[in-house]
Amino acid sequence: MSKAPIYMDHHSTTPVDERVLATMLPYFVTRFGNAASRTHAHGKVAREAVELGRAQVAGLVGARPDELIFTSGATESDNLAILGVAQARRQDGRHIVTARTEHKAVLDSCVALEREGWRVTRLDVDAQGHICPDAVAEALTHETVLVTVMLANNEVGVVQDLAAIGALTAERDILFHCDAAQGLGYLPFSVDDMHIDLASFSAHKMYGPKGVGALYVRQSLQAHGIPAAQMHGGGHERGLRSGTLNVPGIVGFGAAAEIMRTEGREEAARLASLRDMLKDRLFDEIQEVRLNGAASPRHPGNLNLSFGYVDGARLLLDLCEAVSVSSGSACSSAEPGPSYVLEAMGVPKDWSAASIRFGLGRHTTAAEVRTVADTVIEVVRHLRERSPLWARRARGKPIDW
Ligand SMILES: Cc1ncc(COP(=O)(O)O)c(C=O)c1O
């Protein structure tokens, strides 16, 4: 029987931590109550578990528990934040500022608003993937109601200067939303220090279950009916997100957040050192390889590399038996093609077409890193041996990319 591939795609999703699963299990069978049932003990048990989960997630991000709204994940949180703010504040202006490298959940929510007559500014990033805070300042007008910028990019791991952007929006009374699905717990993040008004989180990116997430909404906004609810019904989550709460999911999300709060920074240091080990080995052994995205600060588990003179699709295909990685564009895998993130960073098509996102995680070992490095080195070597372009390069003939 062949060995299972090594998993190095933790930006896509993470396994549920065994400790998290153990915490969740009773809430499927014995403690199965509906947290909204106010008249009996089963409901009370479920409600108390939900409130513990809320406090645990709040503790990770520097929020108050009543500032968190549970959702089905970061996609829903992004939609609720952007569409909900737009709906609630459309009398104040109809302009939103975001960046070209945001996740599709943000970009497509903005497209939906454009269809309703909103103006959207999509900021360029530099070659390292950074948004310049000055460019944010220049984009703001008296019509701007929301700026939305992510914490860490899901493809290239680049970390944005949220504190600088938040200072600009706070000065002008413009709301600031952050998609913090990636890197939460590993990277510094505080809603107060960064002047963040709304933030999206996802449990399955941090060793919790799939199908549960949260939106942080600053208390002063909630008091003014911002954002407007996008899901109507029983008035759950202070009327901001109706629907029976996913109690086991929320319990798991809370447990995962608590583990991240206590262990995240140490884990980040370990991951960054394994990631650098992988990078150094690949750079030592393979010519014509480039790092996509700034080296630092960066999501500690992220390594995004482009390999020259190889066919990207073939590279992924030849790797997949031994290692599960994605191409840069895999986060929107419903739409294959060159990564819009790499394109926004100005990475030439020939390079972006052969890019790989390595996503290291909690259970990644040094032995796995060595095996993955050996495999990539071998596959790239093999593909280049059959590449006419590589042969041409070896003969000293320049290639005009
Ligand atoms: C930055 C970012 N935002 C949002 C999402 C969507 O999260 P979810 O799967 O919880 O809907 C993802 C997941 O790919 C992501 O990486």
GROMACS .gro file of C-alpha atoms and ligand atoms in nm, residues 11-12 72-76 78 103 105 150 152 154 179 181-182 201-202 204-205 212 331, ligand 1:
model
   38
   11HIS     CA    1  -0.405   2.756   0.449
   12SER     CA    2  -0.676   2.559   0.279
   72SER     CA    3  -2.079   2.965   0.934
   73GLY     CA    4  -1.725   3.082   0.855
   74ALA     CA    5  -1.517   3.368   0.725
   75THR     CA    6  -1.700   3.382   0.392
   76GLU     CA    7  -2.026   3.457   0.568
   78ASP     CA    8  -1.702   3.892   0.517
  103HIS     CA    9  -0.990   3.692  -0.063
  105ALA     CA   10  -1.528   3.655  -0.022
  150MET     CA   11  -0.689   4.133   0.541
  152ALA     CA   12  -0.237   3.768   0.627
  154ASN     CA   13  -0.398   3.321   0.202
  179ASP     CA   14  -1.051   3.945   0.717
  181ALA     CA   15  -0.908   3.412   0.867
  182GLN     CA   16  -0.537   3.342   0.811
  201PHE     CA   17  -1.263   3.464   1.166
  202SER     CA   18  -1.285   3.098   1.067
  204HIS     CA   19  -1.123   2.549   1.037
  205LYS     CA   20  -0.813   2.756   0.964
  212VAL     CA   21  -1.821   2.780   1.196
  331CYS     CA   22  -0.802   2.904  -0.276
  402LIG     C1   23  -0.839   3.503   0.390
  402LIG     C2   24  -0.959   3.415   0.383
  402LIG     N1   25  -1.080   3.469   0.396
  402LIG     C3   26  -1.192   3.394   0.393
  402LIG     C4   27  -1.186   3.258   0.374
  402LIG     C5   28  -1.311   3.177   0.373
  402LIG     O1   29  -1.323   3.110   0.495
  402LIG     P1   30  -1.435   3.000   0.520
  402LIG     O2   31  -1.385   2.875   0.457
  402LIG     O3   32  -1.445   2.990   0.669
  402LIG     O4   33  -1.562   3.049   0.460
  402LIG     C6   34  -1.061   3.197   0.356
  402LIG     C7   35  -1.050   3.053   0.329
  402LIG     O5   36  -1.004   3.012   0.227
  402LIG     C8   37  -0.945   3.278   0.363
  402LIG     O6   38  -0.824   3.225   0.347
   0.00000   0.00000   0.00000
